[in-house]
Short mmCIF file of C-alpha atoms and ligand atoms in Angstrom, two decimals:
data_model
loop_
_atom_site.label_atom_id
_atom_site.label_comp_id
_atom_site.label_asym_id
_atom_site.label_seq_id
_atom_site.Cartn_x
_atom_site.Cartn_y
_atom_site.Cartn_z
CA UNK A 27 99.77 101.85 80.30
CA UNK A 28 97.34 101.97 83.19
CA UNK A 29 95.94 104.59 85.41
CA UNK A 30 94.94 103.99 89.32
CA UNK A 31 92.65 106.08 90.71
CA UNK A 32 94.22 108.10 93.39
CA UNK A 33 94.20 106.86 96.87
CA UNK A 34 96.75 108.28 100.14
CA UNK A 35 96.47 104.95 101.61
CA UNK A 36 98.57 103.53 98.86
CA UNK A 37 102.73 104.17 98.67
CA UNK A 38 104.51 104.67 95.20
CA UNK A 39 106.22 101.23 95.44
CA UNK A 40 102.79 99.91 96.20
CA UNK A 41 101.62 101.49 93.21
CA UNK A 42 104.45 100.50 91.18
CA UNK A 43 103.33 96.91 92.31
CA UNK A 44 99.63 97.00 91.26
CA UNK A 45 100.94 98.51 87.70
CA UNK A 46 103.45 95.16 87.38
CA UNK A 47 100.43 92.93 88.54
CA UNK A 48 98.56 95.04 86.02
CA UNK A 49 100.51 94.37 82.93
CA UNK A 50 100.56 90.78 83.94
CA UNK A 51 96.61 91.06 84.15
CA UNK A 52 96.41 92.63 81.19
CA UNK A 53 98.47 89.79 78.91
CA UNK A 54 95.41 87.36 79.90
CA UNK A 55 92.11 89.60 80.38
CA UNK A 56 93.09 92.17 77.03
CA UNK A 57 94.47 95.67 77.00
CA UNK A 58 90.77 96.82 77.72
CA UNK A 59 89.74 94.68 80.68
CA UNK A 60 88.43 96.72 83.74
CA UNK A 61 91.08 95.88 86.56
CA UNK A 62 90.55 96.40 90.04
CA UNK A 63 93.66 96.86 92.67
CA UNK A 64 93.93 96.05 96.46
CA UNK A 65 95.93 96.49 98.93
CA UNK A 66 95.67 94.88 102.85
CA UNK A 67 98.55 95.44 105.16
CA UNK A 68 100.19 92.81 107.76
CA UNK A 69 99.60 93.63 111.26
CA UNK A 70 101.84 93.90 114.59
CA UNK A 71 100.53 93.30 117.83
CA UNK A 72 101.43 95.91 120.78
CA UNK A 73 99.64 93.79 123.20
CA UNK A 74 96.68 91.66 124.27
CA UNK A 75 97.94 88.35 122.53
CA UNK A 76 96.57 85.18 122.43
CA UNK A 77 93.14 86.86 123.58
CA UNK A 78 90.80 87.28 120.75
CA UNK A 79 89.59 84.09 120.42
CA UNK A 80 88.40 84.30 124.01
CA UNK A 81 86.68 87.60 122.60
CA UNK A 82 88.61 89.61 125.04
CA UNK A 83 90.40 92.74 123.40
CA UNK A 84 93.79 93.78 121.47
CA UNK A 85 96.01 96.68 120.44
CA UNK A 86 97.70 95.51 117.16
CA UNK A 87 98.55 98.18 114.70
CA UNK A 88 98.67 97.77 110.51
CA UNK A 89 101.87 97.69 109.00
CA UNK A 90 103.60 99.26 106.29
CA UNK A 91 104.13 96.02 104.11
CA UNK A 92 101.52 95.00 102.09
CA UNK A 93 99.78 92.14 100.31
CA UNK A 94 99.06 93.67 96.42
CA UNK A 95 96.29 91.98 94.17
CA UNK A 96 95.14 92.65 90.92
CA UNK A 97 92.19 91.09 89.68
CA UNK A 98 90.02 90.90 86.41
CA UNK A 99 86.55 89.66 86.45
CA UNK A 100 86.36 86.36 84.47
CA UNK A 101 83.12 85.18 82.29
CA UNK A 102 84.11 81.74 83.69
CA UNK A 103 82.89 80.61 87.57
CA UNK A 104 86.70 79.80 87.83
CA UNK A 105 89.09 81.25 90.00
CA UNK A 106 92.56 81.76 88.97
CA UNK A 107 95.11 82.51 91.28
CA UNK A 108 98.91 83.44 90.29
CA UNK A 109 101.86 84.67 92.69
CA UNK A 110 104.62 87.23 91.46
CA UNK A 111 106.57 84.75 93.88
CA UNK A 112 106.83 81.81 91.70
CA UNK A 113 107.63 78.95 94.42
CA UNK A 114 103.67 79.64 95.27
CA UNK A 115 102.45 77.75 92.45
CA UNK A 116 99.39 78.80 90.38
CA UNK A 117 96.37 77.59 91.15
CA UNK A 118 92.45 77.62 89.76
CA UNK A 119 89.62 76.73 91.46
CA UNK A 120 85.50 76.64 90.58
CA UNK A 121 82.89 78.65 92.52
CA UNK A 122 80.62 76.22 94.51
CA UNK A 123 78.59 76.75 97.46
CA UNK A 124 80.80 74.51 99.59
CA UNK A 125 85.01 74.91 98.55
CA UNK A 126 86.91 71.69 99.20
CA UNK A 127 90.23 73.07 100.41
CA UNK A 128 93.99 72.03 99.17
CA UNK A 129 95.66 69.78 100.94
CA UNK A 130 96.83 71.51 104.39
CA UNK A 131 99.95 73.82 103.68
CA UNK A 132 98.78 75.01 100.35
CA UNK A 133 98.95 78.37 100.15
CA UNK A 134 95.98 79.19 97.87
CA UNK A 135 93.56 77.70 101.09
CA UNK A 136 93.99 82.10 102.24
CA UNK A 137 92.07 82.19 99.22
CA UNK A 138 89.73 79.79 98.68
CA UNK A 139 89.08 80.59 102.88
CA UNK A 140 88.16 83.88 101.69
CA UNK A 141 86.01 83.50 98.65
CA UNK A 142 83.97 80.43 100.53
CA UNK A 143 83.56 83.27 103.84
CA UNK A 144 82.43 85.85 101.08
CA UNK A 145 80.26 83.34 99.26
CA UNK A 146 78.88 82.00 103.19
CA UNK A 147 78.23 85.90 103.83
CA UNK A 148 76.32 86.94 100.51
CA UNK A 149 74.44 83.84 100.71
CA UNK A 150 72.98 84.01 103.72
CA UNK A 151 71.98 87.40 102.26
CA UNK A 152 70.36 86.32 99.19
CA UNK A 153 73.02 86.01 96.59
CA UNK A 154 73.40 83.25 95.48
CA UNK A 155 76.99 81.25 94.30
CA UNK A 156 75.37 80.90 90.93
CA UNK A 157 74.98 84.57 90.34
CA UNK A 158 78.94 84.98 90.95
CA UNK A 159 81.54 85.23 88.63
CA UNK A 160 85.53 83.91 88.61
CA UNK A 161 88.12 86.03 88.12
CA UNK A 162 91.73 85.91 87.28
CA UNK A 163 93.65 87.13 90.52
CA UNK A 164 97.71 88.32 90.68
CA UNK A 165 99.32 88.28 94.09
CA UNK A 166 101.97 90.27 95.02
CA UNK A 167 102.67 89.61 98.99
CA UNK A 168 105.64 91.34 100.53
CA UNK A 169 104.50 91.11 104.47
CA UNK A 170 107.39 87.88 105.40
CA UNK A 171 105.92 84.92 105.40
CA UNK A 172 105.24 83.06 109.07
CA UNK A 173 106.78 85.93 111.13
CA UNK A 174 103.65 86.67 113.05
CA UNK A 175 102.83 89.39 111.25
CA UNK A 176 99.67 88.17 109.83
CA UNK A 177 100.77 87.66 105.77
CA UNK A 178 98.14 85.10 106.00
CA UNK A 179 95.16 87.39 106.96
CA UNK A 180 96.69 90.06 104.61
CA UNK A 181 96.06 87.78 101.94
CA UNK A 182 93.19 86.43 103.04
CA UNK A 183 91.41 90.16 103.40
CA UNK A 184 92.92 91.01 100.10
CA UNK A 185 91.25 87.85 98.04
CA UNK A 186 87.97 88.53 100.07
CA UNK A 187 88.11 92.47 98.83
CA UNK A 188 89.03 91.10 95.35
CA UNK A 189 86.50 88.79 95.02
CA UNK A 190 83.67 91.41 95.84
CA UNK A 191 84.90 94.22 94.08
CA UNK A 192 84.82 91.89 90.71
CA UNK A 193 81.42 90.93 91.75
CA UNK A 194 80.00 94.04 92.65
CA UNK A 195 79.40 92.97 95.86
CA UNK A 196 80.08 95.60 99.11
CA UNK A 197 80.43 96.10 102.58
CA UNK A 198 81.30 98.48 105.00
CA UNK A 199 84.80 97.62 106.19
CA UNK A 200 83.64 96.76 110.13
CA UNK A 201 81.33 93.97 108.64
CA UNK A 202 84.33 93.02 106.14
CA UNK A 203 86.04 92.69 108.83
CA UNK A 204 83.38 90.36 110.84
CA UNK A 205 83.11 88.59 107.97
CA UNK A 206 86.74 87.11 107.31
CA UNK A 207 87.66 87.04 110.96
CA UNK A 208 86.98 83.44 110.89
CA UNK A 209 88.34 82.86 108.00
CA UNK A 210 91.30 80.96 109.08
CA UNK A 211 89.02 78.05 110.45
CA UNK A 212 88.61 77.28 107.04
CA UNK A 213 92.57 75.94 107.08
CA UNK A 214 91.95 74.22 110.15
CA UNK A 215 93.33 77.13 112.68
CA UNK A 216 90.93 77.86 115.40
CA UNK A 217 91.82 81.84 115.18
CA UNK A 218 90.30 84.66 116.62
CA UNK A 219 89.67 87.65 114.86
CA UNK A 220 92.29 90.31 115.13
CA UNK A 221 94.35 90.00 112.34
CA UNK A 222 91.70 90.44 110.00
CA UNK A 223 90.12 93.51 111.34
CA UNK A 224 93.80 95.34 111.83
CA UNK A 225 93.97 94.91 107.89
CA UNK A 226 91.18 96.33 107.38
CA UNK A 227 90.48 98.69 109.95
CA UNK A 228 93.92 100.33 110.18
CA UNK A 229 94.51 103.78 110.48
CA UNK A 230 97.87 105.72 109.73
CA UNK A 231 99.61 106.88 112.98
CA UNK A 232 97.37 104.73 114.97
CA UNK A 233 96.89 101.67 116.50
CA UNK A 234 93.72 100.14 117.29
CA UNK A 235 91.74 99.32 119.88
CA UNK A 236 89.64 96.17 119.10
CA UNK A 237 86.49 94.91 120.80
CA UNK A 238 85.06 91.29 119.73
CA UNK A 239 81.63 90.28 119.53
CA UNK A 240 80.30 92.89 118.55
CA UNK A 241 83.84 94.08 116.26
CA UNK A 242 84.40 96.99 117.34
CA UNK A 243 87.48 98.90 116.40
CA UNK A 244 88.23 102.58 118.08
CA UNK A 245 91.97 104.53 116.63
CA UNK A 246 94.81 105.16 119.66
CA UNK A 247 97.02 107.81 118.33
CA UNK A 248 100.53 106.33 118.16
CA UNK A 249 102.74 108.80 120.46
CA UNK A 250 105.25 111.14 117.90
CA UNK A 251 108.37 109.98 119.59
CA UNK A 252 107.64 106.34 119.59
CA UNK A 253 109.47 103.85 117.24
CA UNK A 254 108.58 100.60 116.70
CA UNK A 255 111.13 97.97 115.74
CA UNK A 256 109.79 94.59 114.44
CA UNK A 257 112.48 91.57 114.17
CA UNK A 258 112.06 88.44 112.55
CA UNK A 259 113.86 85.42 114.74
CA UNK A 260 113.94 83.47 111.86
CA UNK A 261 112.64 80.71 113.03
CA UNK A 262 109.11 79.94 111.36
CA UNK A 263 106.59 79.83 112.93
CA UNK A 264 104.22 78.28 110.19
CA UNK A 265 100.15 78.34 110.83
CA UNK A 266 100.04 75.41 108.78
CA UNK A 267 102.23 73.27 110.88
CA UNK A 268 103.23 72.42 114.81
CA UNK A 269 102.31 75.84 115.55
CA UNK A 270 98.69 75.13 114.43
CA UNK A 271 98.46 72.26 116.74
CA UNK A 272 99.99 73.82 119.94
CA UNK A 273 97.21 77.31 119.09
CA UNK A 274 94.21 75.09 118.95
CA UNK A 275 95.39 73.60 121.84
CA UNK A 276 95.65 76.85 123.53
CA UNK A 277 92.40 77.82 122.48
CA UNK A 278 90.69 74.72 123.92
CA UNK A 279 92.41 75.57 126.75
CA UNK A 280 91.52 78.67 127.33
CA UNK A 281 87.43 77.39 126.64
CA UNK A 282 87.98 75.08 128.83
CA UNK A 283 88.85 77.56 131.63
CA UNK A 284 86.30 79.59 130.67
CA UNK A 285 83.57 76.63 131.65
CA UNK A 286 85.50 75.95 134.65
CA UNK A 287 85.38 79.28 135.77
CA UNK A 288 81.67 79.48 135.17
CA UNK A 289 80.96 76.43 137.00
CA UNK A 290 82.35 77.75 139.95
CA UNK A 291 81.07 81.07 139.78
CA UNK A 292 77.96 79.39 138.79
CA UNK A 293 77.20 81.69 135.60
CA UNK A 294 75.48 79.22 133.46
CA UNK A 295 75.97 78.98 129.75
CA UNK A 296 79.47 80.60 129.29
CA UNK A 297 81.95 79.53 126.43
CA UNK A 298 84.65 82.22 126.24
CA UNK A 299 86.22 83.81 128.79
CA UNK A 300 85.53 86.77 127.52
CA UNK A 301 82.00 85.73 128.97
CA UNK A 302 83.10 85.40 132.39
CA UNK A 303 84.68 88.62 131.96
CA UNK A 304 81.62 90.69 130.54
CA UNK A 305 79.51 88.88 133.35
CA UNK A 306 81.88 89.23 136.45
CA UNK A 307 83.17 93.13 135.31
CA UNK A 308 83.90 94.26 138.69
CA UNK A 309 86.44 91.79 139.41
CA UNK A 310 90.28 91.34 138.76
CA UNK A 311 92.09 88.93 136.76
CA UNK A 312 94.17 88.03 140.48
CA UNK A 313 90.03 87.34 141.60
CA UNK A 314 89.11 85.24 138.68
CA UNK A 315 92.54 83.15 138.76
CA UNK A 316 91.88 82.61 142.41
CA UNK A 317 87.56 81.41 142.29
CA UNK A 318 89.30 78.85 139.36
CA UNK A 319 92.05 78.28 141.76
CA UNK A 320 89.93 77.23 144.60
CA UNK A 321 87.30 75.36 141.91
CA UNK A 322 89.94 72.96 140.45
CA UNK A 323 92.61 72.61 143.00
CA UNK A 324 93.92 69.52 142.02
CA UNK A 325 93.13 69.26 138.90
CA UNK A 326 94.75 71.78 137.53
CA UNK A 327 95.92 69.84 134.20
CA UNK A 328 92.81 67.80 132.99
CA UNK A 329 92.92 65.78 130.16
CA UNK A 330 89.75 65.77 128.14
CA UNK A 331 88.46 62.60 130.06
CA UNK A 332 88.86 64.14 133.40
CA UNK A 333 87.65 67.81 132.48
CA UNK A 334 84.62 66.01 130.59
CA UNK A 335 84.08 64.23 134.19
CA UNK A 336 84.26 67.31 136.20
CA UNK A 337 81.77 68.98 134.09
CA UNK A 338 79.67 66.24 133.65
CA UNK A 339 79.93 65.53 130.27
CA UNK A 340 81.30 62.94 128.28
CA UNK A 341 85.17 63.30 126.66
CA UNK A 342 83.32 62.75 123.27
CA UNK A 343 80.86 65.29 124.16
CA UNK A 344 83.67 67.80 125.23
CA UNK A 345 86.21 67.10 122.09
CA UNK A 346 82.54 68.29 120.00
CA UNK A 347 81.94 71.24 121.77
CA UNK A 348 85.28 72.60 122.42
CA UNK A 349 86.55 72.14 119.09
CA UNK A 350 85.26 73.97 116.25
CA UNK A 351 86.43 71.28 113.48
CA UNK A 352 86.07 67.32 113.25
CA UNK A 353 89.55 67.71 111.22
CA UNK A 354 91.32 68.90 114.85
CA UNK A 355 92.30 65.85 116.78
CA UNK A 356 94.01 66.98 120.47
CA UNK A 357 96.82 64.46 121.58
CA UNK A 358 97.09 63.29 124.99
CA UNK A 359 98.90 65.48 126.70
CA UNK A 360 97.49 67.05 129.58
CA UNK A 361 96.04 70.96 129.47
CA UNK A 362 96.74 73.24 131.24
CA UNK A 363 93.93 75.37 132.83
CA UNK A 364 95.44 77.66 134.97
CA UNK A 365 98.54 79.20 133.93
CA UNK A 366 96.46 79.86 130.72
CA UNK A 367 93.73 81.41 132.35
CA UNK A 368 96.10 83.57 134.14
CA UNK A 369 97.53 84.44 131.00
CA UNK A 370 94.37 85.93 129.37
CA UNK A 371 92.80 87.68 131.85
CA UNK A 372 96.09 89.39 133.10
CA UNK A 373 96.56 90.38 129.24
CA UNK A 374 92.97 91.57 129.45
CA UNK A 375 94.12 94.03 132.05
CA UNK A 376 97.26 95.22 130.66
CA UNK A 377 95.59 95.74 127.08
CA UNK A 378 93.31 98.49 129.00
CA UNK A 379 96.19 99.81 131.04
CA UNK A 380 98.69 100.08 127.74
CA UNK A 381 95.37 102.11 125.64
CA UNK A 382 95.31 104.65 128.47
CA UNK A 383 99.04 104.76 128.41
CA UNK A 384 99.49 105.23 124.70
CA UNK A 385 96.27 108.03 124.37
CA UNK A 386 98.74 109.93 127.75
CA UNK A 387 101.69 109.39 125.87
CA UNK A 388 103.31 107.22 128.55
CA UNK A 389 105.74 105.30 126.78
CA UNK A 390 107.80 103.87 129.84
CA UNK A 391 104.73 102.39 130.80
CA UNK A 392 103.62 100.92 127.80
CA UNK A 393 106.90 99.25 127.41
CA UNK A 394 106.35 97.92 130.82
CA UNK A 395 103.42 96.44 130.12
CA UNK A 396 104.96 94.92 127.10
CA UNK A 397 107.57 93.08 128.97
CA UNK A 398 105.02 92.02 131.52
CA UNK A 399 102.94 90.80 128.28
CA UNK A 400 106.31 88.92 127.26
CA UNK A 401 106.80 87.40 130.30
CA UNK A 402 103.45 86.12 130.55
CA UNK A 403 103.41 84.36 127.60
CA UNK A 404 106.42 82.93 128.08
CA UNK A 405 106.25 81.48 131.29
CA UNK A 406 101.98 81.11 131.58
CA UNK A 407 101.09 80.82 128.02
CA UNK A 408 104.15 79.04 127.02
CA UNK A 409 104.62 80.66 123.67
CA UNK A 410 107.95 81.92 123.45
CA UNK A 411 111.40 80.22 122.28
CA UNK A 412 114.49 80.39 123.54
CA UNK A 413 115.65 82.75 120.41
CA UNK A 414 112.48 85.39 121.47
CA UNK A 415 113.62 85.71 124.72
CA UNK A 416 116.87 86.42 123.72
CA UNK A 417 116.00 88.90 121.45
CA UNK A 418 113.45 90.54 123.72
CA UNK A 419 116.52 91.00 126.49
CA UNK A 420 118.80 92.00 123.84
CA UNK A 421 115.98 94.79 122.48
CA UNK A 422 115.68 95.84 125.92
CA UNK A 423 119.63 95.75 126.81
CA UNK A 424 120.37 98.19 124.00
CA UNK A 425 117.22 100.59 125.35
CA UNK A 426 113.59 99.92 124.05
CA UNK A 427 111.35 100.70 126.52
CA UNK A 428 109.84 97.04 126.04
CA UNK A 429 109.81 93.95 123.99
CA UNK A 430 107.33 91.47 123.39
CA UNK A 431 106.91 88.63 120.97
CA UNK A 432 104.43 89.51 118.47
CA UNK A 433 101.37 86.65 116.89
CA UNK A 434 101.05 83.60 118.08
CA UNK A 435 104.59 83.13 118.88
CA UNK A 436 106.36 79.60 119.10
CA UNK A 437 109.11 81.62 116.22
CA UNK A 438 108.32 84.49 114.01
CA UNK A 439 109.11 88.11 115.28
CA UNK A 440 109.05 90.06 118.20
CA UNK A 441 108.12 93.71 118.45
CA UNK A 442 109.98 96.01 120.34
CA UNK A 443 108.94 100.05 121.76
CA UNK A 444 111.77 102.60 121.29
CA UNK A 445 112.20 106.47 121.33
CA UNK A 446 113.02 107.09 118.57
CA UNK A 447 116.18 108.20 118.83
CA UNK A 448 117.40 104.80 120.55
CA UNK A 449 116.10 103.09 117.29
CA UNK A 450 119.79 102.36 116.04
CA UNK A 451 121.08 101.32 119.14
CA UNK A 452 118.57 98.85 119.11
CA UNK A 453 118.63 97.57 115.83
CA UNK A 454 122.59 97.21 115.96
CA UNK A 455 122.17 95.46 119.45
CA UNK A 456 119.76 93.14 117.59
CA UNK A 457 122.47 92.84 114.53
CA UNK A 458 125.00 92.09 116.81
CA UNK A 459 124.14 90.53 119.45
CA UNK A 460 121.13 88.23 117.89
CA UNK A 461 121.79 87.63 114.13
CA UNK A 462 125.30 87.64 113.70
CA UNK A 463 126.25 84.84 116.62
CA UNK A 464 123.40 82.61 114.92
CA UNK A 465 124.22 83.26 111.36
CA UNK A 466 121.11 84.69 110.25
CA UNK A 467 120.19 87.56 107.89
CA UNK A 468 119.19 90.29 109.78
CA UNK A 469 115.62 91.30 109.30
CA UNK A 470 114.71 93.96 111.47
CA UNK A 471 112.98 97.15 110.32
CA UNK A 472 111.21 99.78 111.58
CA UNK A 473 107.64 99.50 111.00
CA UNK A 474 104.77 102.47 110.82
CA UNK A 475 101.13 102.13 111.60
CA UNK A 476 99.47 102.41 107.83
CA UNK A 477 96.09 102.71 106.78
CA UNK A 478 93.60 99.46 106.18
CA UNK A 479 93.27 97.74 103.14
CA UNK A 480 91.47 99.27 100.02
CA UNK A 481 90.31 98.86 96.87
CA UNK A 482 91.07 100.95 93.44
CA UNK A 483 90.41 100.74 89.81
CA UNK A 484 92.72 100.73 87.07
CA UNK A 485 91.51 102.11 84.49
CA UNK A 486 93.04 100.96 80.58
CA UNK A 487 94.62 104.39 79.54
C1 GLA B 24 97.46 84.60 115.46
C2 GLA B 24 95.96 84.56 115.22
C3 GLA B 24 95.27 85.72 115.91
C4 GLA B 24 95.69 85.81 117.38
C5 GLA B 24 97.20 85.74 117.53
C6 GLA B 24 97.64 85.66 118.96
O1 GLA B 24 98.01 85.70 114.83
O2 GLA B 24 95.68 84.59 113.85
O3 GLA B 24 93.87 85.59 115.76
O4 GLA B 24 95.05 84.84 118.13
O5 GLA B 24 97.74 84.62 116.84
O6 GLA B 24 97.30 86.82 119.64
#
């Protein structure tokens, strides 16, 4: 038997899921072993996608499904990883100061990712790897897997939570947050920070407002009538494959832009466009997309050569600067500048619009903004499918006030806005008129902003 300390964030089934992992815990550490619990949510995104890592801000909220670990300190510098799913194999790992990861695909990399950004963190700070301790660690992760709805970052925050707690080590949750946003880099994704700090920075009934660099996170009170239903397309979209190639390639993109657009506007040292934005704050995305317009006007698709030669660097030079990993290698194909610029700053300006919309309780205009958001990404960013923007249409058809994808897109799920009383006509629509003509399960729910992730003890009763 086992006791958790009380804690509101946490449901009964989550509980009932700590006190499985517990017993399993228990079989290797002893009946006696201290345990420690946590719990870090998935995330949706209401809008401002594909902007973080240009350190321009989102709205995501935390979800009700959860990534559950249970972890007991070990003597031993090893770390032992098991999943209550058993086709993620177990895995064990020693403490060093620099983690060689698994092979890409892996899915213990979440937690090595974490445990190297805690060990990068604490070090920096004066504690040393050597003064750490392994632990034995039981996953239980119920947030679907590759459906954009951040199961990675779940488990990454969880390990990261896990791994302090069993060393003793703490943080307040905003620098938690800072400190596994990059996390992902680690597996070779050049991701921004959102998913991270919506898992731990959650709040019940709200979404969140997130500012990068500095992480700032401020609650939007979700409006009482509105519903949101999350459906999985079913077709994966996979960090650790094709979609991790076409995202980096957006996000060199987008940096790219960024030094275009400061070229022209002549603001110097600039690498994000969330710089441009912070220096040029009085004018619109239409203004910025023109001034990189008129900069680049035929040579709107560079490839790294020609960008390199229009900002006066060399390709080699370029590849170094604008990617963040020797591991990422760019094909040839041509980037596009503009229609991702577009995409960003326009997202920028809708993310504002849809805060003050939510906080007035204005859901016909959030959901406008949402299917602006869609359409954006589809046709600028170029991150939608063919089965997304069916589902988005069909979501809409059947009366949400607006449909988006959700994540990085390429597959996984789109998120639609409903009152909630048009929630079932939506959800059969979806049934309907999505699943049952392609013969997939139907996985479709109604999701709830929940609280950020958290630790507990379990005590030995
Ligand atoms: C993924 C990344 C996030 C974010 C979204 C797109 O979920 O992990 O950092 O970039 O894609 O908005």
């Amino acid at each position: 038997m086992s006791t958790a300390t009380p804690n509101p964030a946490w449901d009964a089934s989550e509980l009932d899921r700590a006190a499985f992992l517990a017993r399993e815990a228990r079989a290797f550490a002893g009946a006696d072993a201290p345990l420690i619990a946590v719990r870090a949510p998935g995330r949706v995104n209401l809008i401002g996608e594909h902007t973080d890592y240009s350190g321009l801000p989102v709205l995501p909220v935390a979800i009700d499904r959860s990534v559950i670990i249970v972890a007991a300190r070990s003597l031993s510098r090893e770390i032992s990883v098991y999943n209550s799913d058993r086709s993620y194999p177990h895995r064990e790992f020693a403490l060093e100061r620099k983690i060689p990861p698994y092979a890409t695909g892996d899915w213990a990399n979440y937690v090595k990712a974490a445990v190297q950004g805690a060990i990068d963190h604490f070090a920096a700070r004066g504690v040393e790897v050597s003064a750490m301790r392994g632990a034995r660690v039981f996953v239980d992760g119920r947030v679907p897997p590759a459906a954009g709805l951040s199961s990675s970052a779940a488990l990454t925050v969880s390990s990261a939570l896990a791994f302090m707690a069993v060393n003793g080590l703490e943080l307040p949750a905003i620098d938690a947050a800072a400190m596994v946003a990059r996390s992902e880099w680690y597996v070779g994704t050049m991701a921004g920070g959102m998913d991270q700090a919506a898992s731990l920075l959650g709040q019940r009934d709200h979404a969140l407002f997130i500012e990068f660099n500095p992480l700032r996170a401020i609650p939007v009170k979700m409006p009482i009538d509105a519903a949101l239903v999350v459906a999985d397309s079913g077709e994966v979209a996979d960090k650790s494959g094709k979609v991790r190639s076409e995202y980096n390639r957006r996000v060199v993109e987008c940096r790219l832009a960024a030094r275009l657009l400061a070229r022209a506007l002549k603001l110097g040292d600039v690498q994000i466009l969330g710089d441009v934005v912070g220096l040029m704050k009085n004018w619109k995305a239409s203004e910025l997309v023109t001034a990189l317009k008129g900069a680049v006007p035929d040579l709107l698709s560079p490839d790294l050569v020609q960008a390199g030669a229009l900002l006066g660097v060399s390709r080699d030079d370029l590849a170094r600067e604008l990617l963040d990993d020797s591991r990422i290698v760019l094909d040839s194909r041509p980037l596009e500048i503009l229609k991702r610029a577009r995409h960003v700053l326009s997202e920028t300006e809708r993310v504002f619009r849809a805060v003050i919309a939510l906080e007035e309780g204005r859901l016909d205009e959030m959901g406008r903004l949402m299917n602006d958001s869609h359409r954006s990404l589809a046709e600028d960013f170029e991150c939608s499918t063919a089965r997304l923007d069916r589902m988005v249409e069909c979501a809409r058809g059947a009366g949400a006030l607006g449909a988006r994808l959700t994540g990085a897109g390429f597959g996984g799920s789109i998120v639609a806005l409903c009152r909630s009383g048009d929630v079932d006509r939506v959800i059969a629509a979806l049934d309907a008129d999505y699943y049952a003509p392609s013969g997939i399960e139907p996985a479709r729910a109604i999701l709830h902003a929940s609280p950020g992730a958290s630790v507990i003890e379990i005590a030995a009763a």
